[in-house]
Coordinates of C-alpha atoms and ligand atoms in Angstrom, one line a residue:
M1182 CA 15.8 6.9 16.5
D1183 CA 18.0 5.7 13.6
L1184 CA 15.9 3.2 11.7
G1185 CA 19.0 1.7 10.0
I1186 CA 17.7 1.9 6.5
R1187 CA 19.7 4.8 5.1
G1188 CA 21.0 3.9 1.7
K1189 CA 18.4 1.2 1.1
T1190 CA 16.1 1.2 -1.8
A1191 CA 12.3 1.0 -1.7
L1192 CA 9.6 0.5 -4.2
V1193 CA 6.3 2.2 -3.5
T1194 CA 3.4 1.2 -5.8
A1195 CA 0.4 3.5 -6.5
S1196 CA 2.5 6.4 -5.5
S1197 CA 1.5 9.2 -7.8
G1198 CA -0.6 10.8 -5.1
G1199 CA -2.3 10.2 -1.7
M1200 CA -0.9 7.7 0.7
G1201 CA 1.6 6.2 -1.8
R1202 CA 3.2 9.6 -2.3
N1203 CA 3.3 10.3 1.5
I1204 CA 4.8 6.9 2.2
A1205 CA 7.5 7.5 -0.4
H1206 CA 8.4 10.9 1.3
A1207 CA 8.5 9.3 4.7
L1208 CA 10.9 6.6 3.7
A1209 CA 13.0 9.1 1.7
A1210 CA 13.2 11.2 4.9
E1211 CA 15.0 8.2 6.4
G1212 CA 17.6 8.3 3.6
V1213 CA 16.0 5.5 1.5
N1214 CA 16.2 5.8 -2.3
L1215 CA 12.8 5.4 -4.0
A1216 CA 11.2 3.8 -7.1
L1217 CA 7.8 5.2 -7.7
F1218 CA 5.2 3.3 -9.7
A1219 CA 1.8 4.2 -11.0
R1220 CA 0.0 5.0 -14.3
S1221 CA 0.4 8.9 -14.4
A1222 CA 3.8 9.6 -15.7
D1223 CA 3.7 13.3 -15.1
K1224 CA 2.5 13.2 -11.5
L1225 CA 5.2 10.5 -10.8
Q1226 CA 8.0 12.5 -12.3
A1227 CA 6.9 15.6 -10.3
I1228 CA 6.9 13.5 -7.1
A1229 CA 10.3 12.0 -7.9
Q1230 CA 11.7 15.6 -8.4
E1231 CA 10.3 16.9 -5.1
I1232 CA 11.6 13.8 -3.2
E1233 CA 15.1 14.3 -4.6
A1234 CA 15.0 18.0 -3.8
Q1235 CA 13.7 17.6 -0.2
H1236 CA 15.5 14.5 0.9
G1237 CA 18.6 14.2 -1.2
V1238 CA 18.0 10.6 -2.1
R1239 CA 17.6 9.2 -5.6
A1240 CA 14.0 8.9 -6.8
L1241 CA 13.0 7.1 -10.0
A1242 CA 9.6 7.3 -11.6
I1243 CA 8.5 4.2 -13.4
R1244 CA 5.2 4.6 -15.3
G1245 CA 2.9 1.5 -15.4
S1246 CA -0.1 -0.4 -14.1
M1247 CA 0.1 -3.0 -11.4
L1248 CA -2.5 -5.0 -13.6
S1249 CA -0.4 -5.2 -16.7
R1250 CA 2.0 -8.0 -16.9
S1251 CA 4.3 -6.2 -19.3
D1252 CA 4.3 -3.1 -17.2
V1253 CA 5.3 -5.2 -14.1
D1254 CA 7.9 -7.1 -16.1
N1255 CA 9.3 -3.7 -17.1
L1256 CA 9.2 -2.4 -13.5
V1257 CA 11.2 -5.5 -12.2
R1258 CA 13.7 -5.1 -15.1
R1259 CA 14.3 -1.4 -14.3
L1260 CA 14.6 -2.1 -10.6
Q1261 CA 17.3 -4.5 -11.4
T1262 CA 19.2 -2.4 -13.8
E1263 CA 18.9 0.9 -11.9
F1264 CA 19.2 -0.2 -8.3
S1265 CA 20.3 -3.9 -8.6
G1266 CA 16.9 -4.8 -7.0
V1267 CA 15.0 -3.3 -4.0
D1268 CA 15.2 -3.9 -0.3
I1269 CA 11.7 -2.6 0.7
A1270 CA 8.5 -3.0 -1.2
V1271 CA 5.4 -1.2 -0.2
L1272 CA 2.3 -2.4 -1.9
N1273 CA -0.3 0.3 -1.9
T1274 CA -3.1 0.1 -4.4
G1275 CA -5.9 2.3 -6.0
R1276 CA -9.2 2.4 -4.2
P1277 CA -11.9 -0.3 -4.7
P1278 CA -14.8 0.4 -7.1
N1279 CA -17.0 3.5 -6.4
P1280 CA -19.7 4.0 -5.3
I1281 CA -19.8 1.7 -2.3
R1282 CA -22.9 -0.6 -2.0
A1283 CA -24.6 -3.0 0.3
T1284 CA -23.3 -6.5 -0.1
V1285 CA -26.8 -7.8 -1.5
E1286 CA -26.5 -5.1 -4.2
E1287 CA -23.0 -6.2 -5.3
T1288 CA -24.3 -8.3 -8.1
E1289 CA -22.3 -7.0 -11.1
E1290 CA -19.4 -9.3 -12.3
E1291 CA -17.6 -6.3 -13.6
R1292 CA -17.3 -4.7 -10.2
W1293 CA -16.1 -8.0 -8.6
T1294 CA -13.6 -8.3 -11.4
E1295 CA -12.4 -4.8 -11.0
A1296 CA -12.1 -5.1 -7.2
Y1297 CA -10.2 -8.5 -7.6
Q1298 CA -7.8 -7.0 -10.0
S1299 CA -7.1 -3.7 -8.2
Q1300 CA -7.1 -4.9 -4.7
L1301 CA -5.6 -8.5 -4.9
W1302 CA -4.2 -9.5 -8.4
G1303 CA -2.1 -6.2 -8.8
T1304 CA -0.5 -6.7 -5.5
I1305 CA 0.2 -10.3 -6.1
Q1306 CA 1.5 -9.7 -9.6
V1307 CA 4.1 -7.2 -8.3
V1308 CA 5.2 -9.1 -5.2
S1309 CA 5.5 -12.4 -6.9
Q1310 CA 7.8 -10.9 -9.6
L1311 CA 9.9 -8.9 -7.0
T1312 CA 10.3 -11.5 -4.2
P1313 CA 12.9 -13.8 -6.0
Q1314 CA 15.0 -10.7 -6.6
M1315 CA 14.8 -9.9 -2.9
M1316 CA 15.6 -13.4 -1.8
T1317 CA 18.9 -13.2 -3.6
R1318 CA 19.8 -10.1 -1.5
G1319 CA 19.2 -11.9 1.8
W1320 CA 17.3 -9.0 3.4
G1321 CA 13.9 -7.5 2.7
R1322 CA 10.7 -5.8 3.9
I1323 CA 7.4 -6.3 2.2
I1324 CA 4.6 -4.2 3.5
A1325 CA 1.1 -4.3 2.0
V1326 CA -1.5 -1.5 2.7
T1327 CA -4.8 -3.2 3.3
S1328 CA -7.7 -1.9 5.4
A1329 CA -9.1 -2.3 8.9
S1330 CA -12.0 -3.9 7.2
V1331 CA -10.1 -7.2 7.1
K1332 CA -10.5 -7.3 10.9
A1333 CA -13.9 -5.8 11.3
P1334 CA -15.9 -5.5 8.1
M1335 CA -17.3 -2.1 7.5
P1336 CA -20.8 -1.6 6.0
H1337 CA -20.9 -1.4 2.2
H1338 CA -17.2 -2.4 1.9
S1339 CA -17.5 -6.0 0.8
L1340 CA -15.6 -5.4 -2.5
S1341 CA -12.7 -4.2 -0.4
T1342 CA -12.9 -6.6 2.5
V1343 CA -13.1 -9.8 0.4
F1344 CA -9.9 -9.1 -1.6
R1345 CA -8.0 -7.3 1.1
A1346 CA -8.6 -10.4 3.2
G1347 CA -7.0 -12.3 0.3
V1348 CA -4.0 -9.9 0.4
T1349 CA -3.7 -10.6 4.1
A1350 CA -3.8 -14.4 3.6
Y1351 CA -1.3 -14.1 0.7
M1352 CA 1.1 -12.1 2.8
K1353 CA 0.8 -14.5 5.7
H1354 CA 1.7 -17.4 3.4
L1355 CA 4.7 -15.5 1.9
A1356 CA 5.9 -14.5 5.4
N1357 CA 6.1 -18.2 6.3
E1358 CA 8.1 -19.0 3.2
V1359 CA 10.5 -16.3 3.0
G1360 CA 11.4 -15.6 6.6
T1361 CA 14.7 -17.7 6.5
K1362 CA 15.8 -15.5 3.6
G1363 CA 15.8 -12.5 5.9
I1364 CA 12.6 -11.0 4.6
T1365 CA 9.7 -9.9 6.7
V1366 CA 6.2 -9.6 5.3
N1367 CA 3.4 -7.5 7.0
C1368 CA 0.3 -5.6 6.4
V1369 CA -0.8 -2.2 7.6
A1370 CA -4.6 -1.9 8.0
P1371 CA -5.8 1.7 8.0
A1372 CA -9.2 3.2 8.6
L1373 CA -10.4 6.8 9.0
I1374 CA -7.1 8.4 7.8
E1375 CA -7.6 11.9 6.6
T1376 CA -7.6 12.0 2.8
P1377 CA -8.0 15.0 0.6
H1378 CA -11.3 14.8 -1.3
R1379 CA -10.9 13.4 -4.9
A1380 CA -13.4 13.9 -7.8
G1381 CA -15.5 10.6 -8.0
S1382 CA -14.8 9.5 -4.5
A1383 CA -17.1 9.6 -1.6
A1384 CA -17.4 13.1 0.0
Y1385 CA -18.7 13.2 3.5
T1386 CA -21.2 15.6 4.7
P1387 CA -20.3 17.4 8.0
E1388 CA -22.8 15.1 9.8
Q1389 CA -21.2 12.0 8.2
A1390 CA -17.7 13.3 9.0
A1391 CA -18.8 13.8 12.7
A1392 CA -20.1 10.3 12.8
R1393 CA -17.0 8.8 11.5
K1394 CA -15.0 10.5 14.1
K1395 CA -17.1 8.9 16.8
L1396 CA -16.1 5.5 15.5
T1397 CA -12.7 5.7 17.3
P1398 CA -12.0 5.9 21.0
L1399 CA -9.8 8.9 20.1
G1400 CA -12.7 10.8 18.6
R1401 CA -10.9 11.9 15.5
M1402 CA -9.5 10.9 12.1
G1403 CA -5.8 9.8 11.7
T1404 CA -3.3 11.8 9.9
Q1405 CA -1.3 10.7 7.0
Q1406 CA 1.9 10.9 9.1
E1407 CA 0.4 8.5 11.6
L1408 CA 0.0 6.0 8.7
T1409 CA 3.3 6.6 7.0
G1410 CA 5.1 6.4 10.4
V1411 CA 3.9 2.9 10.9
V1412 CA 4.8 1.7 7.4
T1413 CA 8.3 3.3 7.9
F1414 CA 8.7 1.5 11.2
L1415 CA 7.8 -1.9 9.6
A1416 CA 10.5 -1.2 7.0
S1417 CA 13.1 -0.6 9.7
M1418 CA 15.8 -2.7 11.2
Q1419 CA 14.1 -2.6 14.6
A1420 CA 11.0 -4.3 13.2
G1421 CA 13.1 -7.2 12.1
F1422 CA 11.3 -9.7 14.4
I1423 CA 7.7 -8.8 13.2
T1424 CA 6.4 -10.8 10.3
G1425 CA 3.1 -12.2 9.2
A1426 CA 1.4 -9.4 11.2
T1427 CA -1.4 -7.0 10.4
V1428 CA -0.8 -3.7 12.2
P1429 CA -4.1 -1.7 12.5
V1430 CA -3.8 2.1 12.1
D1431 CA -7.4 2.8 12.9
G1432 CA -7.5 4.9 16.0
G1433 CA -8.8 1.9 17.9
M1434 CA -12.0 1.5 15.8
V1435 CA -11.7 -2.2 15.5
S1436 CA -13.0 -3.3 18.9
S1437 CA -11.3 -6.7 19.4
L1438 CA -8.7 -7.9 21.9
F1439 CA -6.3 -9.0 19.1
Ligands
NAP298 N1 -7.8 6.6 4.0 C1 -8.1 5.5 4.7 O1 -8.5 5.5 5.8 C2 -8.0 4.1 4.0 C3 -8.6 3.1 4.8 C4 -8.4 1.8 4.2 C5 -7.8 1.6 3.0 N2 -7.3 2.7 2.4 C6 -6.7 2.5 1.0 O2 -5.5 3.0 0.9 C7 -5.1 3.1 -0.4 C8 -4.6 4.5 -0.8 O3 -5.6 5.4 -0.5 P1 -5.5 6.9 -1.1 O4 -6.5 7.7 -0.6 O5 -4.0 7.4 -1.1 O6 -5.9 6.6 -2.7 P2 -5.7 7.6 -4.0 O7 -5.4 9.1 -3.5 O8 -7.0 7.5 -4.7 O9 -4.5 7.2 -4.7 C9 -4.5 5.9 -5.3 C10 -3.2 5.7 -6.2 O10 -3.3 4.4 -6.8 C11 -2.7 4.6 -8.0 N3 -3.2 3.5 -8.9 C12 -4.5 3.2 -9.1 N4 -4.6 2.2 -10.0 C13 -3.2 1.7 -10.3 C14 -2.8 0.7 -11.0 N5 -3.5 -0.2 -11.7 N6 -1.4 0.6 -11.1 C15 -0.6 1.5 -10.4 N7 -1.1 2.4 -9.6 C16 -2.4 2.6 -9.5 C17 -3.2 6.0 -8.5 O11 -2.2 6.5 -9.5 P3 -2.4 6.5 -11.1 O12 -3.9 6.9 -11.3 O13 -1.4 7.4 -11.6 O14 -2.1 5.0 -11.5 C18 -2.9 6.7 -7.2 O15 -1.6 7.2 -7.1 C19 -6.4 2.8 -1.3 O16 -6.3 1.4 -1.6 C20 -7.5 2.9 -0.2 O17 -8.6 2.2 -0.4 C21 -7.4 3.9 2.8

């Protein structure tokens, strides 16, 4: 299926690895030019080079933090000068504070502040700077990566749930305000997507991994491709009548009718 986005330009935030990198590749495979944004300049540059080599599109690495006002100002300036703005913005973020804890044990202001900034404020800062630019183009796709936790809170994930619910609410407001400008705004809510282990993040024992697989009717974890495919579809022409929605990519883990 031709998704109708060949030649468009996308920003993917938090794209120096993991899901962000994979989302950038998936969009590039549809002929979309890419702007990559994260703090690790070397990793970003390497990904930009691999995207250009594999997909024959333009890929630009812009180093910066979603939490820094000057970095985000610079990002928006570069997007304007290099691409005359972007058509598609995928708001991926870093992970919430580690280790995860029971809600009653989440008493440290530093962790709440870190979670607010990394999960909610960074996203709002980038989107609010980018959206006016997108509105002048008369077409756009804004897609935030949240978590299935916003529909069914998972144990020990309150730092994520509280602020990703905030992202969901923000995106719903934005969807209502920018729809007549040709812009759709949606969230993708993953859970249980296979992720390579990273130092400092939770590593699951074989027993824990087996227990996690049983959380879905499908009896398995999801693949990165199953996540990136949904993001790419929401960026497509065909998804033009979907806005203000949260699309779960959780293998059916969230057990509700809607
Ligand atoms: N796997 C799942 O099932 C699942 C479920 C629910 C939610 N999620 C969420 O999906 C997101 C992606 O997960 P992942 O496994 O791909 O994470 P990851 O491998 O840890 O990658 C996180 C990315 O965020 C970037 N980043 C962190 N802080 C940043 C900042 N201030 N400004 C710009 N970029 C920043 C990092 O790059 P730099 O260090 O270079 O900045 C890195 O590229 C996370 O928020 C995760 O919680 C995943």
